[in-house]
Short mmCIF file of C-alpha atoms in Angstrom, two decimals:
data_model
loop_
_atom_site.label_atom_id
_atom_site.label_comp_id
_atom_site.label_asym_id
_atom_site.label_seq_id
_atom_site.Cartn_x
_atom_site.Cartn_y
_atom_site.Cartn_z
CA MET A 1 67.17 85.98 110.06
CA ALA A 2 65.11 83.97 107.58
CA THR A 3 61.39 83.40 108.06
CA ILE A 4 59.93 79.99 107.16
CA ARG A 5 56.15 79.56 107.03
CA LYS A 6 53.59 77.10 105.66
CA ARG A 7 51.39 78.46 102.90
CA GLY A 8 48.85 75.95 101.69
CA SER A 9 50.72 72.88 100.48
CA SER A 10 54.11 74.62 100.17
CA TRP A 11 56.74 76.19 102.42
CA GLN A 12 57.73 79.80 101.87
CA ALA A 13 61.17 81.11 102.88
CA GLN A 14 61.80 84.84 103.19
CA VAL A 15 65.25 86.35 103.73
CA ARG A 16 65.77 89.89 105.00
CA ARG A 17 69.08 91.67 105.26
CA GLN A 18 69.72 95.35 105.99
CA GLY A 19 70.60 97.18 102.79
CA SER A 20 68.89 94.54 100.56
CA SER A 21 65.31 94.01 99.49
CA PRO A 22 63.44 91.00 101.00
CA ILE A 23 63.72 87.83 98.89
CA SER A 24 61.09 85.06 98.98
CA LYS A 25 60.78 81.63 97.42
CA SER A 26 58.44 78.66 97.87
CA PHE A 27 59.37 74.97 98.25
CA THR A 28 57.56 71.67 98.57
CA THR A 29 59.44 70.74 101.76
CA LYS A 30 60.50 72.68 104.82
CA ALA A 31 64.04 71.24 104.59
CA ASP A 32 64.50 72.69 101.08
CA ALA A 33 63.24 76.08 102.26
CA LEU A 34 65.68 76.12 105.19
CA LEU A 35 68.60 75.11 102.96
CA TRP A 36 67.78 77.81 100.39
CA ALA A 37 67.42 80.44 103.12
CA ARG A 38 70.83 79.66 104.61
CA GLU A 39 72.53 79.74 101.19
CA THR A 40 70.77 82.97 100.26
CA GLU A 41 71.87 84.67 103.48
CA ARG A 42 75.45 83.65 102.83
CA SER A 43 75.24 84.98 99.26
CA ILE A 44 73.89 88.33 100.47
CA ASP A 45 76.68 88.60 103.03
CA ARG A 46 79.23 87.92 100.29
CA ALA A 47 77.49 90.43 97.98
CA GLU A 48 77.02 87.70 95.36
CA LEU A 49 73.35 88.30 94.60
CA PRO A 50 72.35 90.38 91.59
CA VAL A 51 71.23 93.90 92.44
CA THR A 52 67.71 95.02 91.64
CA ILE A 53 66.89 98.40 90.11
CA LYS A 54 64.94 99.41 93.23
CA ASP A 55 68.04 98.87 95.36
CA LEU A 56 70.01 101.25 93.19
CA GLN A 57 67.31 103.87 92.72
CA ARG A 58 67.02 104.77 96.39
CA ILE A 59 70.68 105.85 96.80
CA THR A 60 72.36 108.79 95.06
CA VAL A 61 76.02 109.56 94.55
CA ALA A 62 75.54 112.54 96.89
CA ASP A 63 74.39 110.14 99.62
CA LEU A 64 77.60 108.16 99.32
CA LEU A 65 79.74 111.31 99.27
CA ALA A 66 78.06 112.63 102.43
CA ARG A 67 78.74 109.40 104.31
CA TYR A 68 82.29 109.27 102.94
CA GLU A 69 82.97 112.78 104.22
CA ALA A 70 81.61 111.94 107.68
CA GLU A 71 83.29 108.55 108.11
CA VAL A 72 86.45 108.61 105.95
CA THR A 73 87.46 112.18 105.16
CA ALA A 74 87.02 113.30 108.76
CA LYS A 75 89.84 110.96 109.84
CA LYS A 76 92.40 112.30 107.36
CA ARG A 77 95.01 114.95 108.17
CA GLY A 78 94.13 116.75 104.94
CA ALA A 79 90.41 116.70 105.73
CA ASP A 80 89.85 120.38 104.95
CA ARG A 81 91.37 120.10 101.48
CA GLU A 82 89.41 116.95 100.73
CA ARG A 83 86.16 118.53 101.94
CA TYR A 84 86.70 121.27 99.38
CA LYS A 85 87.11 118.67 96.63
CA LEU A 86 83.96 116.89 97.81
CA ARG A 87 82.02 120.17 97.59
CA VAL A 88 83.21 120.54 94.01
CA ILE A 89 82.08 117.01 93.14
CA ARG A 90 78.69 117.50 94.83
CA SER A 91 78.09 120.67 92.79
CA HIS A 92 78.22 118.64 89.56
CA PRO A 93 75.10 116.89 88.11
CA LEU A 94 76.89 113.56 88.70
CA ALA A 95 76.13 113.84 92.41
CA SER A 96 72.36 113.92 91.86
CA LEU A 97 72.36 110.64 89.92
CA SER A 98 70.94 107.56 91.56
CA LEU A 99 73.17 104.52 91.57
CA ALA A 100 70.79 102.97 89.02
CA LYS A 101 71.86 105.64 86.51
CA LEU A 102 75.50 105.78 87.54
CA THR A 103 77.68 104.58 84.67
CA ALA A 104 81.24 104.95 83.48
CA ALA A 105 79.89 107.31 80.82
CA ALA A 106 78.45 109.58 83.54
CA VAL A 107 81.82 109.68 85.32
CA ALA A 108 83.52 110.37 81.97
CA ARG A 109 81.22 113.39 81.51
CA TYR A 110 82.30 114.65 84.92
CA ARG A 111 85.94 114.22 83.88
CA ASP A 112 85.44 116.09 80.62
CA ASP A 113 83.50 118.94 82.25
CA ARG A 114 86.18 119.43 84.89
CA LEU A 115 89.00 119.34 82.33
CA LYS A 116 87.48 122.47 80.79
CA VAL A 117 88.06 124.28 84.08
CA VAL A 118 91.11 122.77 85.81
CA GLN A 119 94.27 120.82 85.00
CA GLY A 120 94.37 117.06 84.57
CA ALA A 121 96.22 116.55 87.87
CA THR A 122 93.34 118.18 89.76
CA VAL A 123 90.78 116.00 87.97
CA ARG A 124 92.83 112.88 88.74
CA ARG A 125 92.75 113.75 92.46
CA GLU A 126 88.99 114.29 92.38
CA LEU A 127 88.44 111.00 90.54
CA ALA A 128 90.65 109.24 93.09
CA ILE A 129 88.25 110.39 95.82
CA LEU A 130 85.25 109.16 93.82
CA GLN A 131 86.93 105.82 93.16
CA HIS A 132 87.76 105.29 96.82
CA CYS A 133 84.27 106.35 97.88
CA PHE A 134 82.69 103.76 95.58
CA GLU A 135 85.10 101.05 96.73
CA VAL A 136 84.40 101.71 100.41
CA ALA A 137 80.67 101.73 99.69
CA ARG A 138 80.83 98.38 97.86
CA LYS A 139 83.16 96.55 100.24
CA GLU A 140 82.38 97.99 103.66
CA TRP A 141 78.93 99.59 103.62
CA GLY A 142 77.07 96.84 101.78
CA THR A 143 75.95 99.31 99.10
CA PRO A 144 74.44 97.40 96.16
CA LEU A 145 76.87 98.81 93.59
CA PRO A 146 77.88 96.01 91.23
CA THR A 147 81.03 97.66 89.84
CA ASN A 148 83.14 100.76 90.38
CA PRO A 149 82.38 103.07 87.42
CA VAL A 150 85.65 104.99 87.79
CA HIS A 151 87.48 101.81 86.77
CA GLY A 152 85.72 102.00 83.41
CA ILE A 153 87.10 105.37 82.27
CA THR A 154 90.46 106.68 81.11
CA LEU A 155 92.08 109.00 83.61
CA PRO A 156 93.54 112.32 82.40
CA GLU A 157 97.23 112.30 81.65
CA PRO A 158 99.27 113.27 84.73
CA SER A 159 100.70 116.77 84.59
CA ARG A 160 104.33 117.20 83.77
CA ALA A 161 106.51 117.71 86.82
CA ARG A 162 107.31 121.35 87.47
CA ASP A 163 110.95 122.27 87.00
CA GLN A 164 110.66 125.86 88.23
CA ARG A 165 113.39 127.19 90.49
CA LEU A 166 113.86 130.55 92.13
CA GLU A 167 116.04 132.39 89.68
CA PRO A 168 118.30 135.11 91.19
CA GLU A 169 116.38 137.88 89.40
CA ALA A 170 113.02 136.59 90.66
CA GLY A 171 114.41 136.31 94.18
CA GLN A 172 115.59 139.93 94.08
CA LYS A 173 112.18 141.08 92.86
CA LEU A 174 110.41 139.21 95.66
CA HIS A 175 112.63 140.65 98.38
CA ALA A 176 112.31 144.14 96.93
CA ALA A 177 108.51 143.82 96.85
CA ILE A 178 108.22 142.88 100.53
CA GLY A 179 107.35 146.20 102.03
CA SER A 180 104.13 145.68 103.99
CA VAL A 181 104.49 145.65 107.76
CA HIS A 182 101.31 143.58 107.89
CA ALA A 183 103.10 140.65 106.21
CA TRP A 184 106.22 140.68 108.36
CA TYR A 185 106.33 136.89 108.21
CA LEU A 186 106.81 136.57 104.43
CA ARG A 187 110.54 137.21 104.36
CA PRO A 188 111.51 134.73 107.14
CA LEU A 189 108.98 132.22 105.79
CA MET A 190 110.48 132.35 102.29
CA GLU A 191 114.04 132.22 103.56
CA LEU A 192 113.37 129.30 105.89
CA ALA A 193 111.62 127.41 103.09
CA ILE A 194 114.74 127.73 100.93
CA GLU A 195 117.16 126.93 103.75
CA THR A 196 115.29 123.92 105.16
CA GLY A 197 113.21 122.48 102.32
CA MET A 198 110.17 122.39 104.62
CA ARG A 199 106.68 122.64 103.19
CA ARG A 200 104.64 125.75 103.93
CA GLY A 201 102.35 123.84 106.28
CA GLU A 202 105.33 122.36 108.13
CA LEU A 203 106.85 125.78 108.66
CA LEU A 204 103.56 127.24 109.90
CA SER A 205 103.09 124.39 112.38
CA LEU A 206 106.69 124.39 113.63
CA GLN A 207 106.84 124.84 117.43
CA TRP A 208 109.65 126.57 119.31
CA CYS A 209 109.80 123.60 121.66
CA HIS A 210 110.84 121.45 118.67
CA VAL A 211 113.63 123.81 117.62
CA SER A 212 117.10 123.26 119.06
CA LEU A 213 119.51 126.04 118.16
CA HIS A 214 122.20 124.23 120.16
CA LYS A 215 121.84 121.01 118.15
CA ARG A 216 120.97 123.01 115.03
CA THR A 217 117.85 120.96 114.32
CA ALA A 218 114.09 121.39 113.92
CA HIS A 219 111.83 118.44 114.64
CA LEU A 220 108.58 117.90 112.72
CA PRO A 221 106.38 115.36 114.56
CA ILE A 222 103.60 115.60 111.95
CA THR A 223 104.32 115.74 108.23
CA LYS A 224 102.39 115.24 105.00
CA ASN A 225 103.44 111.61 104.55
CA GLY A 226 102.82 110.75 108.20
CA HIS A 227 106.47 110.17 109.10
CA ALA A 228 108.13 112.50 111.62
CA ARG A 229 111.52 113.90 110.66
CA THR A 230 114.23 116.12 112.06
CA VAL A 231 115.67 118.76 109.76
CA ALA A 232 119.24 120.02 110.05
CA LEU A 233 119.46 123.80 110.21
CA THR A 234 121.93 125.76 108.12
CA PRO A 235 123.82 128.70 109.67
CA LYS A 236 121.52 131.09 107.79
CA ALA A 237 118.40 129.26 109.06
CA ILE A 238 119.69 129.62 112.63
CA GLU A 239 120.31 133.31 112.05
CA ILE A 240 116.74 133.75 110.77
CA LEU A 241 115.26 131.88 113.73
CA LYS A 242 117.28 133.88 116.25
CA ALA A 243 115.88 137.11 114.78
CA LEU A 244 112.25 136.00 115.20
CA PRO A 245 110.30 137.05 118.32
CA GLN A 246 109.21 134.16 120.56
CA THR A 247 105.77 135.52 121.46
CA ASP A 248 103.87 132.34 120.64
CA GLY A 249 104.30 128.59 120.79
CA ARG A 250 104.64 128.54 117.03
CA VAL A 251 107.69 129.90 115.27
CA LEU A 252 105.46 131.65 112.71
CA PRO A 253 102.02 132.18 114.30
CA VAL A 254 100.18 132.88 111.05
CA SER A 255 97.26 131.12 109.37
CA GLY A 256 97.71 129.31 106.09
CA ASN A 257 95.04 131.46 104.46
CA ALA A 258 96.81 134.68 105.50
CA VAL A 259 100.03 133.40 103.95
CA ARG A 260 98.23 132.40 100.76
CA LEU A 261 96.70 135.85 100.32
CA ALA A 262 99.94 137.66 101.21
CA TRP A 263 101.90 135.48 98.78
CA GLU A 264 99.45 136.23 95.96
CA ARG A 265 99.80 139.97 96.58
CA LEU A 266 103.59 139.66 96.74
CA ARG A 267 103.78 137.73 93.46
CA LYS A 268 101.69 140.40 91.76
CA ARG A 269 103.81 143.26 93.09
CA ALA A 270 107.04 141.48 92.16
CA GLY A 271 105.84 140.51 88.69
CA VAL A 272 106.55 136.79 89.15
CA SER A 273 103.02 135.41 88.78
CA GLY A 274 104.26 132.03 87.55
CA LEU A 275 106.18 131.27 90.75
CA ARG A 276 104.47 129.13 93.40
CA PHE A 277 105.46 129.03 97.03
CA HIS A 278 105.98 125.27 96.68
CA ASP A 279 108.66 126.02 94.06
CA LEU A 280 110.84 127.19 96.94
CA ARG A 281 110.93 123.57 98.10
CA HIS A 282 112.21 122.58 94.64
CA GLU A 283 114.83 125.30 95.01
CA ALA A 284 115.87 124.03 98.44
CA VAL A 285 116.25 120.40 97.32
CA SER A 286 118.22 121.41 94.24
CA ARG A 287 120.56 123.60 96.31
CA LEU A 288 121.20 120.75 98.73
CA PHE A 289 122.34 118.52 95.89
CA GLU A 290 124.43 121.32 94.41
CA ALA A 291 126.06 121.72 97.82
CA GLY A 292 127.28 118.12 97.54
CA LEU A 293 124.84 116.29 99.82
CA SER A 294 124.07 112.65 99.02
CA ILE A 295 120.60 111.29 98.19
CA PRO A 296 120.07 109.89 101.74
CA GLU A 297 121.17 113.20 103.25
CA VAL A 298 118.83 115.25 101.06
CA ALA A 299 115.98 112.79 101.71
CA LEU A 300 116.55 113.23 105.45
CA MET A 301 116.06 116.96 105.01
CA SER A 302 113.12 116.88 102.59
CA GLY A 303 111.31 113.86 104.01
CA HIS A 304 111.00 112.09 100.66
CA ARG A 305 110.78 108.31 101.11
CA ASP A 306 110.66 107.59 97.39
CA THR A 307 113.81 108.37 95.39
CA ARG A 308 111.76 108.92 92.23
CA MET A 309 109.73 111.65 93.94
CA LEU A 310 112.91 113.20 95.28
CA MET A 311 114.28 113.39 91.75
CA ARG A 312 111.10 115.19 90.63
CA TYR A 313 112.06 117.95 93.07
CA THR A 314 115.64 118.13 91.85
CA HIS A 315 116.49 120.56 89.05
CA LEU A 316 120.23 121.03 88.89
CA ARG A 317 121.53 123.97 86.89
CA PRO A 318 123.87 122.90 84.05
CA GLU A 319 126.14 125.87 84.76
CA ALA A 320 126.62 124.68 88.35
CA LEU A 321 127.57 121.25 87.05
CA ALA A 322 129.98 122.83 84.58
CA GLU A 323 131.70 124.71 87.43
CA LYS A 324 132.00 121.49 89.40
CA LEU A 325 133.53 119.67 86.43
CA ALA A 326 135.96 122.55 85.92
CA LYS A 327 137.17 122.21 89.52
CA VAL A 328 137.63 118.46 89.09
CA ASN A 329 139.67 118.94 85.92
CA THR A 330 141.78 121.64 87.59
CA ALA A 331 142.52 119.34 90.53
CA VAL A 332 143.62 116.59 88.17
#
């Protein structure tokens, strides 16, 4: 609320708004002071007033990141992963900068420093968090940040899509290397990933109550993209599920961290260090296409809602295509 008071022969108007420094101006008439005060309040509310250095000096990037983590990250399904990225950003000198010293050049230095350590795709994801944090701060928190500095830099080139599949030799090595009784879950986890195309997190959260061996389906109420889906089970997938003990509500009652560590040990023993668990999803999608399923049918299994993304997961073997063409020619 504006304050109007008489000072000598003039009228002084003072406007206060939370998040902005007080602004004062004197006028010869009270009517002019009231008019200016109303217009100034509207300008502050629309974030149209220029920002002073003092406004920017009292807030750091770390302050914004802390509030973003508490109010935005906490509501996301991937909150734990994003919290890790936020810790990485806060460990960089960029986080200690006040908004008065925050520039596109400072963000570019962060980009360049991180590119010395991690791949461009990782840096792009971290910069996406920074960009969103600054946008939320500007538009919703009333933070006096005139522009979004991430918009002023060039993002790293996106990484090339992986085209790795589970080659027969690598698959044999993995199965041969599974010998620890402590990681009993690795074999069924790997086999189900290939048979269903489910992500690791989806398999680890799968509940027995959502599995129907009679209908030959597995329902996933919560997925990465937020859309529930029901996956058709192959005969081999049903065989694997039937062999698992039902001692818990979850089909595979194991933590994600335990799987990560066991997978790393398995890769090392098998000598396939370049293979990622997520590559098994690429293998599954590719096999579904090679089996003759259509794009909508494969998308129903994998959960992809964008055909372009589905194609990034598809790596058909030329020899399989050659065999298919040979059969067509023979039939003709």
